[in-house]
PDB file of C-alpha atoms in Angstrom:
ATOM      1  CA  MET F   1      -2.014  22.080 -11.486  1.00 44.00           C
ATOM      2  CA  SER F   2      -5.546  20.604  -9.067  1.00 54.00           C
ATOM      3  CA  ALA F   3      -8.077  21.156 -11.055  1.00 65.00           C
ATOM      4  CA  SER F   4      -6.716  19.948 -14.165  1.00 89.00           C
ATOM      5  CA  LEU F   5      -4.999  16.375 -12.004  1.00 92.00           C
ATOM      6  CA  ARG F   6      -8.631  16.430 -11.282  1.00 92.00           C
ATOM      7  CA  ASP F   7     -10.089  16.292 -14.833  1.00 93.00           C
ATOM      8  CA  GLU F   8      -7.743  13.356 -15.597  1.00 95.00           C
ATOM      9  CA  LEU F   9      -8.805  11.474 -12.249  1.00 96.00           C
ATOM     10  CA  GLN F  10     -11.876  12.082 -13.731  1.00 95.00           C
ATOM     11  CA  GLN F  11     -11.160  10.476 -17.319  1.00 95.00           C
ATOM     12  CA  TYR F  12      -9.507   7.589 -15.986  1.00 96.00           C
ATOM     13  CA  LEU F  13     -11.965   6.911 -13.621  1.00 97.00           C
ATOM     14  CA  GLN F  14     -14.747   6.840 -16.905  1.00 96.00           C
ATOM     15  CA  GLU F  15     -12.812   4.221 -18.800  1.00 96.00           C
ATOM     16  CA  LEU F  16     -12.879   2.244 -15.688  1.00 96.00           C
ATOM     17  CA  GLY F  17     -16.941   2.574 -16.109  1.00 95.00           C
ATOM     18  CA  VAL F  18     -16.740   3.958 -12.370  1.00 95.00           C
ATOM     19  CA  GLN F  19     -19.287   6.239 -11.313  1.00 93.00           C
ATOM     20  CA  PRO F  20     -18.460   8.641  -8.382  1.00 95.00           C
ATOM     21  CA  VAL F  21     -19.902  10.630  -6.237  1.00 95.00           C
ATOM     22  CA  CYS F  22     -18.249  13.938  -6.064  1.00 95.00           C
ATOM     23  CA  VAL F  23     -19.449  17.025  -2.944  1.00 95.00           C
ATOM     24  CA  GLU F  24     -17.719  20.197  -3.798  1.00 95.00           C
ATOM     25  CA  HIS F  25     -16.754  21.856  -0.407  1.00 96.00           C
ATOM     26  CA  PRO F  26     -13.710  25.271   1.294  1.00 95.00           C
ATOM     27  CA  GLU F  27     -10.758  23.664   1.209  1.00 93.00           C
ATOM     28  CA  VAL F  28      -9.491  21.695   3.931  1.00 93.00           C
ATOM     29  CA  PHE F  29      -6.500  20.560   5.464  1.00 90.00           C
ATOM     30  CA  THR F  30      -7.440  18.332   8.494  1.00 90.00           C
ATOM     31  CA  VAL F  31     -10.187  15.225   8.842  1.00 90.00           C
ATOM     32  CA  GLU F  32     -12.260  17.527  11.059  1.00 92.00           C
ATOM     33  CA  GLU F  33     -11.647  20.469   8.753  1.00 93.00           C
ATOM     34  CA  MET F  34     -13.364  18.073   6.479  1.00 93.00           C
ATOM     35  CA  MET F  35     -16.267  16.332   8.855  1.00 93.00           C
ATOM     36  CA  PRO F  36     -19.005  18.902   8.452  1.00 95.00           C
ATOM     37  CA  HIS F  37     -18.630  19.041   5.076  1.00 95.00           C
ATOM     38  CA  VAL F  38     -19.161  15.577   4.576  1.00 95.00           C
ATOM     39  CA  GLN F  39     -20.549  13.844   7.281  1.00 92.00           C
ATOM     40  CA  HIS F  40     -24.751  13.369   5.852  1.00 94.00           C
ATOM     41  CA  LEU F  41     -22.515  11.605   3.152  1.00 95.00           C
ATOM     42  CA  LYS F  42     -22.611   7.623   4.236  1.00 94.00           C
ATOM     43  CA  GLY F  43     -20.958   5.083   3.801  1.00 95.00           C
ATOM     44  CA  ALA F  44     -16.298   5.263   4.869  1.00 97.00           C
ATOM     45  CA  HIS F  45     -14.631   8.068   5.041  1.00 97.00           C
ATOM     46  CA  SER F  46     -10.645   8.467   5.099  1.00 96.00           C
ATOM     47  CA  LYS F  47      -7.727   9.776   6.472  1.00 96.00           C
ATOM     48  CA  ASN F  48      -4.493   9.380   4.839  1.00 96.00           C
ATOM     49  CA  LEU F  49      -0.890   8.873   5.661  1.00 96.00           C
ATOM     50  CA  PHE F  50       2.220  10.102   3.098  1.00 97.00           C
ATOM     51  CA  LEU F  51       4.831   7.947   5.393  1.00 96.00           C
ATOM     52  CA  LYS F  52       8.514   6.927   4.640  1.00 95.00           C
ATOM     53  CA  ASP F  53      11.082   3.453   5.682  1.00 91.00           C
ATOM     54  CA  LYS F  54      14.201   4.910   7.339  1.00 83.00           C
ATOM     55  CA  LYS F  55      16.248   2.396   6.083  1.00 77.00           C
ATOM     56  CA  LYS F  56      15.079   1.361   2.798  1.00 72.00           C
ATOM     57  CA  LYS F  57      13.724   4.369   1.888  1.00 79.00           C
ATOM     58  CA  GLY F  58      10.504   3.544   0.309  1.00 91.00           C
ATOM     59  CA  LEU F  59       8.184   5.242   0.631  1.00 96.00           C
ATOM     60  CA  TRP F  60       4.273   3.831   1.561  1.00 97.00           C
ATOM     61  CA  LEU F  61       0.509   6.059   1.482  1.00 98.00           C
ATOM     62  CA  VAL F  62      -2.192   4.814   4.751  1.00 98.00           C
ATOM     63  CA  THR F  63      -5.622   5.167   4.143  1.00 98.00           C
ATOM     64  CA  VAL F  64      -7.312   4.561   7.222  1.00 97.00           C
ATOM     65  CA  LEU F  65     -10.952   5.293   8.026  1.00 96.00           C
ATOM     66  CA  HIS F  66     -11.195   8.728   8.824  1.00 95.00           C
ATOM     67  CA  ASP F  67     -11.750   8.450  12.992  1.00 94.00           C
ATOM     68  CA  ARG F  68      -8.705   5.969  13.257  1.00 95.00           C
ATOM     69  CA  GLN F  69      -5.786   6.964  15.698  1.00 93.00           C
ATOM     70  CA  VAL F  70      -2.543   5.221  13.635  1.00 94.00           C
ATOM     71  CA  ASN F  71       1.069   4.765  15.460  1.00 93.00           C
ATOM     72  CA  LEU F  72       3.517   4.064  13.608  1.00 93.00           C
ATOM     73  CA  ASN F  73       5.957   2.340  15.211  1.00 91.00           C
ATOM     74  CA  ASP F  74       2.650  -0.564  15.495  1.00 92.00           C
ATOM     75  CA  LEU F  75       2.405   0.243  12.052  1.00 93.00           C
ATOM     76  CA  ALA F  76       6.220  -0.362  11.188  1.00 92.00           C
ATOM     77  CA  LYS F  77       5.730  -3.472  12.449  1.00 91.00           C
ATOM     78  CA  LYS F  78       2.339  -5.297  10.982  1.00 90.00           C
ATOM     79  CA  LEU F  79       4.784  -3.674   7.868  1.00 90.00           C
ATOM     80  CA  ASN F  80       8.125  -5.278   8.629  1.00 88.00           C
ATOM     81  CA  VAL F  81       9.903  -2.071   8.652  1.00 86.00           C
ATOM     82  CA  GLY F  82      11.012  -2.582  12.027  1.00 76.00           C
ATOM     83  CA  SER F  83       9.761  -0.079  14.928  1.00 72.00           C
ATOM     84  CA  GLY F  84      10.249   3.182  14.344  1.00 76.00           C
ATOM     85  CA  ASN F  85      11.683   3.650  10.913  1.00 84.00           C
ATOM     86  CA  LEU F  86       7.993   4.626   9.954  1.00 93.00           C
ATOM     87  CA  ARG F  87       8.156   8.601   9.416  1.00 93.00           C
ATOM     88  CA  PHE F  88       6.321  10.853   7.497  1.00 94.00           C
ATOM     89  CA  ALA F  89       7.532  11.922   4.704  1.00 94.00           C
ATOM     90  CA  ASP F  90       8.777  15.080   2.486  1.00 93.00           C
ATOM     91  CA  GLU F  91       6.481  17.069   0.456  1.00 94.00           C
ATOM     92  CA  ALA F  92       8.184  17.551  -2.094  1.00 95.00           C
ATOM     93  CA  SER F  93       8.280  13.144  -2.425  1.00 95.00           C
ATOM     94  CA  MET F  94       4.506  13.355  -2.206  1.00 96.00           C
ATOM     95  CA  VAL F  95       4.950  16.178  -5.270  1.00 96.00           C
ATOM     96  CA  GLU F  96       7.089  14.570  -7.036  1.00 95.00           C
ATOM     97  CA  LYS F  97       5.258  10.703  -6.188  1.00 96.00           C
ATOM     98  CA  LEU F  98       1.783  11.297  -6.145  1.00 97.00           C
ATOM     99  CA  LYS F  99       1.345  14.788  -7.407  1.00 95.00           C
ATOM    100  CA  VAL F 100      -0.384  16.232  -5.001  1.00 95.00           C
ATOM    101  CA  GLY F 101       0.973  18.541  -2.230  1.00 91.00           C
ATOM    102  CA  GLN F 102       0.457  18.706   1.947  1.00 87.00           C
ATOM    103  CA  GLY F 103      -3.819  18.287   2.857  1.00 87.00           C
ATOM    104  CA  CYS F 104      -4.543  16.513  -0.327  1.00 92.00           C
ATOM    105  CA  ALA F 105      -2.748  13.082   0.017  1.00 94.00           C
ATOM    106  CA  THR F 106      -5.824  10.775  -1.407  1.00 97.00           C
ATOM    107  CA  PRO F 107      -5.316   7.293  -2.888  1.00 98.00           C
ATOM    108  CA  LEU F 108      -6.951   7.773  -5.712  1.00 98.00           C
ATOM    109  CA  ALA F 109      -3.887   9.978  -6.963  1.00 97.00           C
ATOM    110  CA  LEU F 110      -2.007   6.270  -7.825  1.00 98.00           C
ATOM    111  CA  PHE F 111      -3.470   6.940 -10.448  1.00 96.00           C
ATOM    112  CA  CYS F 112       0.034   8.759 -11.162  1.00 97.00           C
ATOM    113  CA  ASP F 113       2.768   7.124  -9.457  1.00 97.00           C
ATOM    114  CA  ASP F 114       2.904   4.691 -12.976  1.00 92.00           C
ATOM    115  CA  LYS F 115       6.416   3.646 -11.935  1.00 93.00           C
ATOM    116  CA  GLY F 116       4.960   1.696  -8.414  1.00 94.00           C
ATOM    117  CA  ASP F 117       7.119   3.659  -6.183  1.00 95.00           C
ATOM    118  CA  VAL F 118       4.286   4.469  -3.711  1.00 97.00           C
ATOM    119  CA  LYS F 119       3.359   0.655  -1.722  1.00 97.00           C
ATOM    120  CA  PHE F 120      -0.324   1.298  -0.328  1.00 98.00           C
ATOM    121  CA  VAL F 121      -1.349   0.275   2.920  1.00 97.00           C
ATOM    122  CA  LEU F 122      -5.145  -0.203   3.760  1.00 98.00           C
ATOM    123  CA  ASP F 123      -8.012  -0.362   6.407  1.00 97.00           C
ATOM    124  CA  SER F 124      -9.412  -3.821   6.299  1.00 96.00           C
ATOM    125  CA  LYS F 125     -12.404  -1.919   7.411  1.00 95.00           C
ATOM    126  CA  PHE F 126     -12.849   0.127   4.256  1.00 95.00           C
ATOM    127  CA  LEU F 127     -13.942  -3.088   2.823  1.00 93.00           C
ATOM    128  CA  GLU F 128     -14.634  -5.613   5.981  1.00 91.00           C
ATOM    129  CA  GLU F 129     -17.503  -2.712   6.889  1.00 88.00           C
ATOM    130  CA  GLY F 130     -20.610  -2.920   4.106  1.00 93.00           C
ATOM    131  CA  HIS F 131     -19.526   0.129   3.497  1.00 96.00           C
ATOM    132  CA  GLU F 132     -22.169   1.750   0.705  1.00 95.00           C
ATOM    133  CA  ARG F 133     -18.886   3.923  -0.358  1.00 97.00           C
ATOM    134  CA  VAL F 134     -15.502   4.802   0.548  1.00 98.00           C
ATOM    135  CA  TYR F 135     -14.633   8.354   0.449  1.00 97.00           C
ATOM    136  CA  PHE F 136     -11.539  10.445  -0.717  1.00 97.00           C
ATOM    137  CA  HIS F 137      -9.995  13.802  -1.781  1.00 95.00           C
ATOM    138  CA  PRO F 138     -10.367  13.754  -5.827  1.00 95.00           C
ATOM    139  CA  MET F 139      -6.697  15.015  -6.276  1.00 94.00           C
ATOM    140  CA  THR F 140      -7.753  18.390  -4.640  1.00 93.00           C
ATOM    141  CA  ASN F 141      -8.948  19.221  -1.272  1.00 93.00           C
ATOM    142  CA  SER F 142     -12.013  20.878  -1.929  1.00 94.00           C
ATOM    143  CA  ALA F 143     -13.643  18.450  -2.730  1.00 95.00           C
ATOM    144  CA  THR F 144     -14.602  14.604  -1.171  1.00 96.00           C
ATOM    145  CA  MET F 145     -15.446  11.996  -3.952  1.00 97.00           C
ATOM    146  CA  GLY F 146     -16.596   8.081  -3.399  1.00 97.00           C
ATOM    147  CA  LEU F 147     -16.472   5.641  -5.213  1.00 98.00           C
ATOM    148  CA  THR F 148     -17.921   2.143  -4.439  1.00 97.00           C
ATOM    149  CA  PRO F 149     -15.492  -0.391  -2.387  1.00 96.00           C
ATOM    150  CA  ASP F 150     -15.264  -2.866  -5.705  1.00 95.00           C
ATOM    151  CA  GLU F 151     -14.748   0.278  -7.740  1.00 97.00           C
ATOM    152  CA  PHE F 152     -11.954   1.770  -5.959  1.00 97.00           C
ATOM    153  CA  VAL F 153     -10.791  -1.767  -5.869  1.00 96.00           C
ATOM    154  CA  THR F 154     -11.097  -2.109  -9.345  1.00 96.00           C
ATOM    155  CA  PHE F 155      -8.900   1.579  -9.843  1.00 97.00           C
ATOM    156  CA  LEU F 156      -6.482  -0.144  -7.363  1.00 97.00           C
ATOM    157  CA  LYS F 157      -5.226  -2.982  -8.979  1.00 95.00           C
ATOM    158  CA  LYS F 158      -5.916  -1.361 -12.955  1.00 96.00           C
ATOM    159  CA  THR F 159      -3.648   1.206 -11.205  1.00 97.00           C
ATOM    160  CA  GLY F 160      -1.314  -1.602 -10.506  1.00 96.00           C
ATOM    161  CA  HIS F 161      -1.026  -0.839  -6.091  1.00 97.00           C
ATOM    162  CA  ASP F 162      -2.520  -3.990  -5.033  1.00 94.00           C
ATOM    163  CA  PRO F 163      -3.820  -2.767  -1.827  1.00 96.00           C
ATOM    164  CA  ILE F 164      -1.536  -3.946   1.173  1.00 96.00           C
ATOM    165  CA  ILE F 165      -4.535  -5.256   3.889  1.00 96.00           C
ATOM    166  CA  VAL F 166      -4.175  -4.208   7.676  1.00 95.00           C
ATOM    167  CA  ASN F 167      -6.672  -4.851  10.451  1.00 94.00           C
ATOM    168  CA  PHE F 168      -5.516  -1.647  12.473  1.00 91.00           C
ATOM    169  CA  ASP F 169      -7.868  -3.516  15.471  1.00 87.00           C
ATOM    170  CA  ASP F 170      -5.715  -6.460  16.779  1.00 78.00           C
TER     171      ASP F 170
END
């Protein structure tokens, strides 16, 4: 499944004029497993959380710097969904909406969410720190793809997912 989706992603990026860099590595399921393979790449590396709003049944993809700790109650308050209302969504929802499974959550999968069912939350540090590139899985957890921050924003806007920018340091 992921190989053809990765090809579709690369074609989509090419049509947008995006020239990503891509590094192959063994399959990884955590940021800790990934970092030894990509730490030589200059830029911002991501940790991605696929969440659901318990009350409204909304879906959220949250992308933060790889070493950031996220308190779901604090995040829920920042997003005005109410403390205690954000939970991890099940894998079936992620596969349905983003076409990726556990360990593969990535904002690059937002090109699969053509109905706009997933709200995208981005750590402000990805855009504020002057990073050369920002890095994500390209529909598979056996590779890491880097885009410039401008290319990434272009990608998000073209998919209809203007990011909700959150400063997690506040």
